[in-house]
PDB file of C-alpha atoms in Angstrom:
ATOM      1  CA  MET W   1      11.086   1.641 -11.636  1.00  0.00           C
ATOM      2  CA  ARG W   2      14.125   3.652 -10.475  1.00  0.00           C
ATOM      3  CA  LYS W   3      13.861   5.921 -13.538  1.00  0.00           C
ATOM      4  CA  LEU W   4      10.121   6.326 -12.901  1.00  0.00           C
ATOM      5  CA  CYS W   5      10.690   7.374  -9.272  1.00  0.00           C
ATOM      6  CA  LEU W   6      13.409   9.829 -10.317  1.00  0.00           C
ATOM      7  CA  LEU W   7      11.141  11.375 -12.929  1.00  0.00           C
ATOM      8  CA  ALA W   8       8.346  11.640 -10.357  1.00  0.00           C
ATOM      9  CA  ALA W   9      10.665  13.407  -7.918  1.00  0.00           C
ATOM     10  CA  LEU W  10      11.584  15.976 -10.571  1.00  0.00           C
ATOM     11  CA  ILE W  11       8.058  16.614 -11.819  1.00  0.00           C
ATOM     12  CA  ALA W  12       6.182  16.802  -8.524  1.00  0.00           C
ATOM     13  CA  PRO W  13       7.744  20.054  -7.177  1.00  0.00           C
ATOM     14  CA  MET W  14       7.030  21.852 -10.476  1.00  0.00           C
ATOM     15  CA  ALA W  15       3.451  20.617 -10.507  1.00  0.00           C
ATOM     16  CA  LEU W  16       2.876  21.731  -6.925  1.00  0.00           C
ATOM     17  CA  ALA W  17       4.164  25.212  -7.728  1.00  0.00           C
ATOM     18  CA  GLU W  18       1.379  25.540 -10.308  1.00  0.00           C
ATOM     19  CA  GLY W  19      -1.266  24.019  -8.021  1.00  0.00           C
ATOM     20  CA  GLN W  20      -1.860  21.124 -10.423  1.00  0.00           C
ATOM     21  CA  VAL W  21      -0.911  17.463 -10.271  1.00  0.00           C
ATOM     22  CA  LYS W  22      -1.458  14.929 -13.046  1.00  0.00           C
ATOM     23  CA  VAL W  23      -0.579  11.229 -12.965  1.00  0.00           C
ATOM     24  CA  ASP W  24      -0.781   9.460 -16.310  1.00  0.00           C
ATOM     25  CA  ALA W  25      -2.387   6.043 -16.709  1.00  0.00           C
ATOM     26  CA  HIS W  26      -0.503   3.122 -15.129  1.00  0.00           C
ATOM     27  CA  ASN W  27       2.053   5.495 -13.547  1.00  0.00           C
ATOM     28  CA  LEU W  28       2.958   6.345  -9.967  1.00  0.00           C
ATOM     29  CA  LEU W  29       3.745   9.782  -8.547  1.00  0.00           C
ATOM     30  CA  LYS W  30       4.835  10.622  -5.009  1.00  0.00           C
ATOM     31  CA  LEU W  31       4.481  14.168  -3.755  1.00  0.00           C
ATOM     32  CA  PRO W  32       7.646  15.655  -2.207  1.00  0.00           C
ATOM     33  CA  PRO W  33       7.989  15.484   1.604  1.00  0.00           C
ATOM     34  CA  ARG W  34       6.308  18.307   3.491  1.00  0.00           C
ATOM     35  CA  SER W  35       4.388  18.923   6.696  1.00  0.00           C
ATOM     36  CA  GLY W  36       1.017  20.414   7.564  1.00  0.00           C
ATOM     37  CA  SER W  37      -1.583  21.616   5.061  1.00  0.00           C
ATOM     38  CA  LEU W  38      -1.435  21.465   1.279  1.00  0.00           C
ATOM     39  CA  SER W  39      -3.825  23.070  -1.229  1.00  0.00           C
ATOM     40  CA  LEU W  40      -4.062  22.070  -4.889  1.00  0.00           C
ATOM     41  CA  ASP W  41      -6.317  23.552  -7.545  1.00  0.00           C
ATOM     42  CA  GLN W  42      -6.561  20.446  -9.698  1.00  0.00           C
ATOM     43  CA  VAL W  43      -5.572  16.796  -9.269  1.00  0.00           C
ATOM     44  CA  GLU W  44      -5.972  14.190 -12.008  1.00  0.00           C
ATOM     45  CA  VAL W  45      -5.134  10.522 -11.417  1.00  0.00           C
ATOM     46  CA  ALA W  46      -5.753   8.574 -14.616  1.00  0.00           C
ATOM     47  CA  ASP W  47      -6.844   4.930 -15.005  1.00  0.00           C
ATOM     48  CA  TYR W  48      -4.776   2.495 -12.880  1.00  0.00           C
ATOM     49  CA  ALA W  49      -2.481   5.313 -11.707  1.00  0.00           C
ATOM     50  CA  THR W  50      -1.412   6.092  -8.134  1.00  0.00           C
ATOM     51  CA  LEU W  51      -0.722   9.355  -6.300  1.00  0.00           C
ATOM     52  CA  LEU W  52       1.126   8.973  -2.983  1.00  0.00           C
ATOM     53  CA  ILE W  53       0.690  11.518  -0.181  1.00  0.00           C
ATOM     54  CA  PRO W  54       3.628  11.769   2.289  1.00  0.00           C
ATOM     55  CA  ALA W  55       3.120  11.093   5.993  1.00  0.00           C
ATOM     56  CA  GLY W  56       3.834  14.675   7.034  1.00  0.00           C
ATOM     57  CA  VAL W  57       0.785  16.075   5.233  1.00  0.00           C
ATOM     58  CA  THR W  58      -2.128  16.302   7.681  1.00  0.00           C
ATOM     59  CA  GLU W  59      -4.598  18.239   5.514  1.00  0.00           C
ATOM     60  CA  LEU W  60      -5.097  18.238   1.751  1.00  0.00           C
ATOM     61  CA  ARG W  61      -7.544  20.603   0.028  1.00  0.00           C
ATOM     62  CA  ILE W  62      -8.315  19.919  -3.636  1.00  0.00           C
ATOM     63  CA  GLY W  63     -10.379  22.239  -5.816  1.00  0.00           C
ATOM     64  CA  GLU W  64     -11.086  19.642  -8.514  1.00  0.00           C
ATOM     65  CA  LEU W  65     -10.297  15.923  -8.269  1.00  0.00           C
ATOM     66  CA  ARG W  66     -10.523  13.540 -11.220  1.00  0.00           C
ATOM     67  CA  MET W  67      -9.828   9.850 -10.629  1.00  0.00           C
ATOM     68  CA  GLY W  68     -10.088   7.276 -13.402  1.00  0.00           C
ATOM     69  CA  ARG W  69     -10.917   3.581 -13.227  1.00  0.00           C
ATOM     70  CA  GLU W  70      -8.953   1.745 -10.489  1.00  0.00           C
ATOM     71  CA  ALA W  71      -7.067   4.951  -9.666  1.00  0.00           C
ATOM     72  CA  ARG W  72      -5.538   5.296  -6.198  1.00  0.00           C
ATOM     73  CA  LEU W  73      -4.720   7.947  -3.621  1.00  0.00           C
ATOM     74  CA  GLY W  74      -2.248   6.384  -1.205  1.00  0.00           C
ATOM     75  CA  ILE W  75      -1.900   8.176   2.140  1.00  0.00           C
ATOM     76  CA  ALA W  76       1.221   7.230   4.112  1.00  0.00           C
ATOM     77  CA  PRO W  77       0.722   5.837   7.646  1.00  0.00           C
ATOM     78  CA  SER W  78       1.087   8.256  10.543  1.00  0.00           C
ATOM     79  CA  GLU W  79      -0.031   8.691  14.140  1.00  0.00           C
ATOM     80  CA  GLN W  80      -1.529  12.044  13.107  1.00  0.00           C
ATOM     81  CA  GLY W  81      -4.978  12.191  11.550  1.00  0.00           C
ATOM     82  CA  PHE W  82      -5.506  13.224   7.934  1.00  0.00           C
ATOM     83  CA  ARG W  83      -8.200  15.483   6.455  1.00  0.00           C
ATOM     84  CA  LEU W  84      -9.083  15.510   2.763  1.00  0.00           C
ATOM     85  CA  GLU W  85     -11.456  18.143   1.363  1.00  0.00           C
ATOM     86  CA  VAL W  86     -12.605  17.993  -2.266  1.00  0.00           C
ATOM     87  CA  GLU W  87     -14.801  20.754  -3.723  1.00  0.00           C
ATOM     88  CA  SER W  88     -15.697  19.142  -7.053  1.00  0.00           C
ATOM     89  CA  GLY W  89     -14.799  16.311  -9.371  1.00  0.00           C
ATOM     90  CA  ALA W  90     -15.494  12.702 -10.308  1.00  0.00           C
ATOM     91  CA  ILE W  91     -14.193   9.407  -8.940  1.00  0.00           C
ATOM     92  CA  GLY W  92     -14.160   6.451 -11.335  1.00  0.00           C
ATOM     93  CA  THR W  93     -15.257   2.873 -10.759  1.00  0.00           C
ATOM     94  CA  GLY W  94     -12.970   0.801  -8.556  1.00  0.00           C
ATOM     95  CA  SER W  95     -10.949   3.744  -7.251  1.00  0.00           C
ATOM     96  CA  HIS W  96      -9.285   3.582  -3.834  1.00  0.00           C
ATOM     97  CA  ILE W  97      -8.277   6.011  -1.121  1.00  0.00           C
ATOM     98  CA  THR W  98      -5.909   3.979   1.037  1.00  0.00           C
ATOM     99  CA  ALA W  99      -4.537   4.837   4.489  1.00  0.00           C
ATOM    100  CA  SER W 100      -3.961   1.385   5.942  1.00  0.00           C
ATOM    101  CA  GLY W 101      -1.449   0.559   8.671  1.00  0.00           C
ATOM    102  CA  LEU W 102       1.949  -1.085   8.316  1.00  0.00           C
ATOM    103  CA  SER W 103       2.562  -4.734   9.099  1.00  0.00           C
ATOM    104  CA  GLY W 104       4.544  -5.488  12.232  1.00  0.00           C
ATOM    105  CA  SER W 105       8.120  -6.775  12.241  1.00  0.00           C
ATOM    106  CA  SER W 106      10.732  -7.938  14.729  1.00  0.00           C
ATOM    107  CA  SER W 107      11.625  -4.299  15.450  1.00  0.00           C
ATOM    108  CA  ARG W 108       8.190  -2.637  15.617  1.00  0.00           C
ATOM    109  CA  PRO W 109       4.545  -3.557  16.219  1.00  0.00           C
ATOM    110  CA  ALA W 110       1.841  -3.296  13.564  1.00  0.00           C
ATOM    111  CA  THR W 111       0.458   0.219  13.156  1.00  0.00           C
ATOM    112  CA  PRO W 112      -3.235   1.158  13.052  1.00  0.00           C
ATOM    113  CA  GLY W 113      -5.000   2.493  10.004  1.00  0.00           C
ATOM    114  CA  ARG W 114      -4.749   6.270   9.797  1.00  0.00           C
ATOM    115  CA  ASP W 115      -7.688   8.293  11.094  1.00  0.00           C
ATOM    116  CA  ILE W 116      -9.349  10.039   8.146  1.00  0.00           C
ATOM    117  CA  SER W 117     -11.743  12.953   7.816  1.00  0.00           C
ATOM    118  CA  LEU W 118     -13.093  13.078   4.247  1.00  0.00           C
ATOM    119  CA  ARG W 119     -15.276  15.929   2.953  1.00  0.00           C
ATOM    120  CA  LEU W 120     -16.764  15.612  -0.554  1.00  0.00           C
ATOM    121  CA  VAL W 121     -18.803  18.628  -1.655  1.00  0.00           C
ATOM    122  CA  ASN W 122     -19.766  18.268  -5.329  1.00  0.00           C
ATOM    123  CA  VAL W 123     -18.155  14.983  -6.297  1.00  0.00           C
ATOM    124  CA  GLN W 124     -19.623  12.296  -8.528  1.00  0.00           C
ATOM    125  CA  VAL W 125     -18.804   8.769  -7.364  1.00  0.00           C
ATOM    126  CA  SER W 126     -19.282   5.563  -9.370  1.00  0.00           C
ATOM    127  CA  GLU W 127     -17.841   3.065  -6.914  1.00  0.00           C
ATOM    128  CA  MET W 128     -15.028   3.714  -4.465  1.00  0.00           C
ATOM    129  CA  THR W 129     -13.190   2.065  -1.559  1.00  0.00           C
ATOM    130  CA  LEU W 130     -11.799   3.856   1.481  1.00  0.00           C
ATOM    131  CA  ASP W 131      -9.294   1.541   3.179  1.00  0.00           C
ATOM    132  CA  VAL W 132      -8.114   2.237   6.742  1.00  0.00           C
ATOM    133  CA  ARG W 133      -7.429  -1.343   7.846  1.00  0.00           C
ATOM    134  CA  GLY W 134      -4.833  -2.012  10.525  1.00  0.00           C
ATOM    135  CA  GLY W 135      -1.505  -3.634   9.725  1.00  0.00           C
ATOM    136  CA  ILE W 136      -0.889  -7.355  10.181  1.00  0.00           C
ATOM    137  CA  GLY W 137       0.739  -8.332  13.488  1.00  0.00           C
ATOM    138  CA  ALA W 138       4.371  -9.425  13.588  1.00  0.00           C
ATOM    139  CA  PRO W 139       4.911 -13.206  13.512  1.00  0.00           C
ATOM    140  CA  GLY W 140       6.171 -14.987  16.609  1.00  0.00           C
ATOM    141  CA  TYR W 141       9.830 -15.883  16.778  1.00  0.00           C
ATOM    142  CA  ALA W 142      10.960 -19.443  16.091  1.00  0.00           C
ATOM    143  CA  GLY W 143      12.037 -21.490  19.092  1.00  0.00           C
ATOM    144  CA  LEU W 144      15.676 -22.527  19.417  1.00  0.00           C
ATOM    145  CA  ASP W 145      16.620 -26.059  18.422  1.00  0.00           C
ATOM    146  CA  GLY W 146      17.621 -28.394  21.217  1.00  0.00           C
ATOM    147  CA  ALA W 147      21.301 -29.284  21.613  1.00  0.00           C
ATOM    148  CA  ASP W 148      22.470 -32.731  20.527  1.00  0.00           C
ATOM    149  CA  GLY W 149      23.330 -35.307  23.147  1.00  0.00           C
ATOM    150  CA  ASP W 150      26.863 -36.620  23.651  1.00  0.00           C
ATOM    151  CA  ALA W 151      27.788 -39.788  21.793  1.00  0.00           C
ATOM    152  CA  ALA W 152      28.467 -42.995  23.685  1.00  0.00           C
ATOM    153  CA  GLY W 153      32.040 -43.853  24.629  1.00  0.00           C
ATOM    154  CA  CYS W 154      33.808 -47.050  25.501  1.00  0.00           C
ATOM    155  CA  LEU W 155      35.155 -45.513  28.727  1.00  0.00           C
ATOM    156  CA  TRP W 156      32.030 -43.693  29.904  1.00  0.00           C
ATOM    157  CA  GLY W 157      29.316 -45.919  28.476  1.00  0.00           C
ATOM    158  CA  GLN W 158      25.837 -44.787  27.498  1.00  0.00           C
ATOM    159  CA  ALA W 159      25.167 -41.702  25.328  1.00  0.00           C
ATOM    160  CA  SER W 160      23.205 -38.721  26.636  1.00  0.00           C
ATOM    161  CA  ARG W 161      19.726 -37.781  25.435  1.00  0.00           C
ATOM    162  CA  GLY W 162      19.148 -34.880  23.035  1.00  0.00           C
ATOM    163  CA  TRP W 163      17.780 -31.676  24.559  1.00  0.00           C
ATOM    164  CA  ASP W 164      14.198 -30.576  23.871  1.00  0.00           C
ATOM    165  CA  GLY W 165      13.537 -27.750  21.391  1.00  0.00           C
ATOM    166  CA  GLN W 166      12.329 -24.443  22.793  1.00  0.00           C
ATOM    167  CA  PRO W 167       8.702 -23.319  22.262  1.00  0.00           C
ATOM    168  CA  GLY W 168       7.955 -20.794  19.529  1.00  0.00           C
ATOM    169  CA  GLY W 169       6.883 -17.253  20.369  1.00  0.00           C
ATOM    170  CA  ASP W 170       3.319 -15.988  20.110  1.00  0.00           C
ATOM    171  CA  GLY W 171       2.268 -13.848  17.154  1.00  0.00           C
ATOM    172  CA  GLN W 172       1.720 -10.169  17.925  1.00  0.00           C
ATOM    173  CA  THR W 173      -1.591  -8.307  17.860  1.00  0.00           C
ATOM    174  CA  GLY W 174      -2.647  -6.694  14.573  1.00  0.00           C
ATOM    175  CA  GLY W 175      -3.092  -2.934  14.272  1.00  0.00           C
ATOM    176  CA  ALA W 176      -6.519  -1.412  14.869  1.00  0.00           C
ATOM    177  CA  GLY W 177      -8.681  -0.124  12.044  1.00  0.00           C
ATOM    178  CA  GLY W 178      -8.803   3.643  11.591  1.00  0.00           C
ATOM    179  CA  GLN W 179     -11.521   6.108  12.541  1.00  0.00           C
ATOM    180  CA  VAL W 180     -13.373   7.657   9.576  1.00  0.00           C
ATOM    181  CA  ARG W 181     -15.495  10.810   9.479  1.00  0.00           C
ATOM    182  CA  LEU W 182     -17.315  11.204   6.158  1.00  0.00           C
ATOM    183  CA  GLU W 183     -18.864  14.600   5.369  1.00  0.00           C
ATOM    184  CA  VAL W 184     -21.113  14.524   2.293  1.00  0.00           C
ATOM    185  CA  PRO W 185     -24.217  16.286   0.910  1.00  0.00           C
ATOM    186  CA  ALA W 186     -27.651  14.980   1.852  1.00  0.00           C
ATOM    187  CA  THR W 187     -28.083  13.414  -1.615  1.00  0.00           C
ATOM    188  CA  PHE W 188     -24.679  11.680  -1.711  1.00  0.00           C
ATOM    189  CA  PRO W 189     -25.014   7.893  -2.445  1.00  0.00           C
ATOM    190  CA  VAL W 190     -23.128   6.540   0.561  1.00  0.00           C
ATOM    191  CA  GLU W 191     -23.934   2.971  -0.527  1.00  0.00           C
ATOM    192  CA  LEU W 192     -21.419   3.380  -3.390  1.00  0.00           C
ATOM    193  CA  LEU W 193     -18.614   3.949  -0.911  1.00  0.00           C
ATOM    194  CA  ARG W 194     -17.057   0.805   0.597  1.00  0.00           C
ATOM    195  CA  VAL W 195     -15.200   1.493   3.833  1.00  0.00           C
ATOM    196  CA  ARG W 196     -12.658  -1.075   5.116  1.00  0.00           C
ATOM    197  CA  LEU W 197     -12.373  -0.681   8.886  1.00  0.00           C
ATOM    198  CA  GLU W 198     -11.078  -4.113   9.932  1.00  0.00           C
ATOM    199  CA  GLY W 199      -8.246  -4.502  12.352  1.00  0.00           C
ATOM    200  CA  GLY W 200      -5.161  -6.251  11.028  1.00  0.00           C
ATOM    201  CA  ALA W 201      -4.885 -10.016  11.372  1.00  0.00           C
ATOM    202  CA  GLY W 202      -2.825 -11.306  14.272  1.00  0.00           C
ATOM    203  CA  GLY W 203       0.711 -12.448  13.605  1.00  0.00           C
ATOM    204  CA  ALA W 204       1.427 -16.078  12.752  1.00  0.00           C
ATOM    205  CA  PRO W 205       2.664 -18.290  15.601  1.00  0.00           C
ATOM    206  CA  GLY W 206       6.361 -19.033  15.800  1.00  0.00           C
ATOM    207  CA  GLU W 207       7.428 -22.612  15.105  1.00  0.00           C
ATOM    208  CA  GLY W 208       8.869 -24.704  17.918  1.00  0.00           C
ATOM    209  CA  GLY W 209      12.533 -25.587  17.795  1.00  0.00           C
ATOM    210  CA  ALA W 210      13.564 -29.050  16.651  1.00  0.00           C
ATOM    211  CA  GLY W 211      14.628 -31.541  19.276  1.00  0.00           C
ATOM    212  CA  GLY W 212      18.326 -32.299  19.531  1.00  0.00           C
ATOM    213  CA  HIS W 213      19.658 -35.621  18.235  1.00  0.00           C
ATOM    214  CA  GLY W 214      20.399 -38.270  20.825  1.00  0.00           C
ATOM    215  CA  GLY W 215      23.976 -39.342  21.289  1.00  0.00           C
ATOM    216  CA  ALA W 216      25.076 -42.062  18.873  1.00  0.00           C
ATOM    217  CA  SER W 217      25.854 -45.620  19.964  1.00  0.00           C
ATOM    218  CA  LYS W 218      29.335 -47.048  19.700  1.00  0.00           C
ATOM    219  CA  GLY W 219      30.662 -50.564  19.334  1.00  0.00           C
ATOM    220  CA  CYS W 220      33.397 -51.261  21.878  1.00  0.00           C
ATOM    221  CA  LEU W 221      35.788 -54.168  22.272  1.00  0.00           C
ATOM    222  CA  LEU W 222      33.956 -55.863  25.144  1.00  0.00           C
ATOM    223  CA  TYR W 223      30.429 -54.446  24.816  1.00  0.00           C
ATOM    224  CA  GLN W 224      28.085 -52.201  22.804  1.00  0.00           C
ATOM    225  CA  ALA W 225      27.611 -48.649  24.197  1.00  0.00           C
ATOM    226  CA  ASP W 226      23.971 -47.752  23.602  1.00  0.00           C
ATOM    227  CA  GLY W 227      22.795 -44.578  21.898  1.00  0.00           C
ATOM    228  CA  ALA W 228      20.197 -42.195  23.362  1.00  0.00           C
ATOM    229  CA  LYS W 229      16.841 -40.826  22.282  1.00  0.00           C
ATOM    230  CA  GLY W 230      16.454 -37.495  20.606  1.00  0.00           C
ATOM    231  CA  GLY W 231      14.850 -34.519  22.341  1.00  0.00           C
ATOM    232  CA  ARG W 232      11.243 -33.490  21.796  1.00  0.00           C
ATOM    233  CA  ALA W 233      10.342 -30.726  19.368  1.00  0.00           C
ATOM    234  CA  GLY W 234       9.197 -27.476  20.970  1.00  0.00           C
ATOM    235  CA  GLN W 235       5.536 -26.484  20.883  1.00  0.00           C
ATOM    236  CA  PRO W 236       4.509 -23.765  18.405  1.00  0.00           C
ATOM    237  CA  GLY W 237       3.378 -20.440  19.788  1.00  0.00           C
ATOM    238  CA  HIS W 238      -0.139 -19.040  19.634  1.00  0.00           C
ATOM    239  CA  ALA W 239      -1.479 -16.888  16.796  1.00  0.00           C
ATOM    240  CA  GLY W 240      -1.771 -13.197  17.650  1.00  0.00           C
ATOM    241  CA  ALA W 241      -5.110 -11.499  18.199  1.00  0.00           C
ATOM    242  CA  ALA W 242      -6.688  -9.401  15.449  1.00  0.00           C
ATOM    243  CA  GLY W 243      -6.672  -5.648  15.895  1.00  0.00           C
ATOM    244  CA  GLY W 244      -9.831  -3.804  16.891  1.00  0.00           C
ATOM    245  CA  THR W 245     -12.311  -2.646  14.255  1.00  0.00           C
ATOM    246  CA  GLY W 246     -12.373   1.036  13.387  1.00  0.00           C
ATOM    247  CA  SER W 247     -15.455   3.238  13.134  1.00  0.00           C
ATOM    248  CA  LEU W 248     -17.373   5.240  10.535  1.00  0.00           C
ATOM    249  CA  LYS W 249     -19.331   8.417  11.202  1.00  0.00           C
ATOM    250  CA  VAL W 250     -21.355   9.943   8.360  1.00  0.00           C
ATOM    251  CA  VAL W 251     -22.209  13.662   8.581  1.00  0.00           C
ATOM    252  CA  ARG W 252     -24.548  15.094   5.951  1.00  0.00           C
ATOM    253  CA  PHE W 253     -24.779  18.771   5.088  1.00  0.00           C
TER     254      PHE W 253
END
């Protein structure tokens, strides 16, 4: 994979200079980082291949687009919207244009699907999916385990009870689905285009901490020092809420 990525990094700048990009079957190619608009004369993504568009690109104009079976255009997440204009071409069965959000983590919340404006002028479509789903919410944190109780002693008698575990944290809200504007000719078969607008699932609840162990009993010379009960386990948190659903607007020309 490392050799593949290195080769992609070397080839992509040369291909962009000529206004043509080709990704062979079962391969992956990432365009070099850049910002703003990008125009390409011809883009070919063969069967089961993937072309990745960097986050800084906000507008991509393609003269001719050819996508094979299960081919993919992956658009990196960003707070900025993305516009894709295609003058002509053909999109094969099972192809995807993906601009979904990132899953949340302990350091950042889930991100929404990227807002997309897609204009297809003279493009033949067999069956295609446009995916702008939100990212999955971050899971709740696990509760702390309760401390163990002190053991019994012959001089101070009974052991102390274990401390209760702390409750788990709630899962975080999933990212919202993106907003899609689809511009197509009056005769375009919109029913062949599947648009995924769902918000991301809420994060999983955090588990409660385990209860601490009760202090152990101890046999003494004159009597038996009793042990103590363990603490209760903490309650799990609540699952996070799903992100809001995105929207689709179809404009025919």
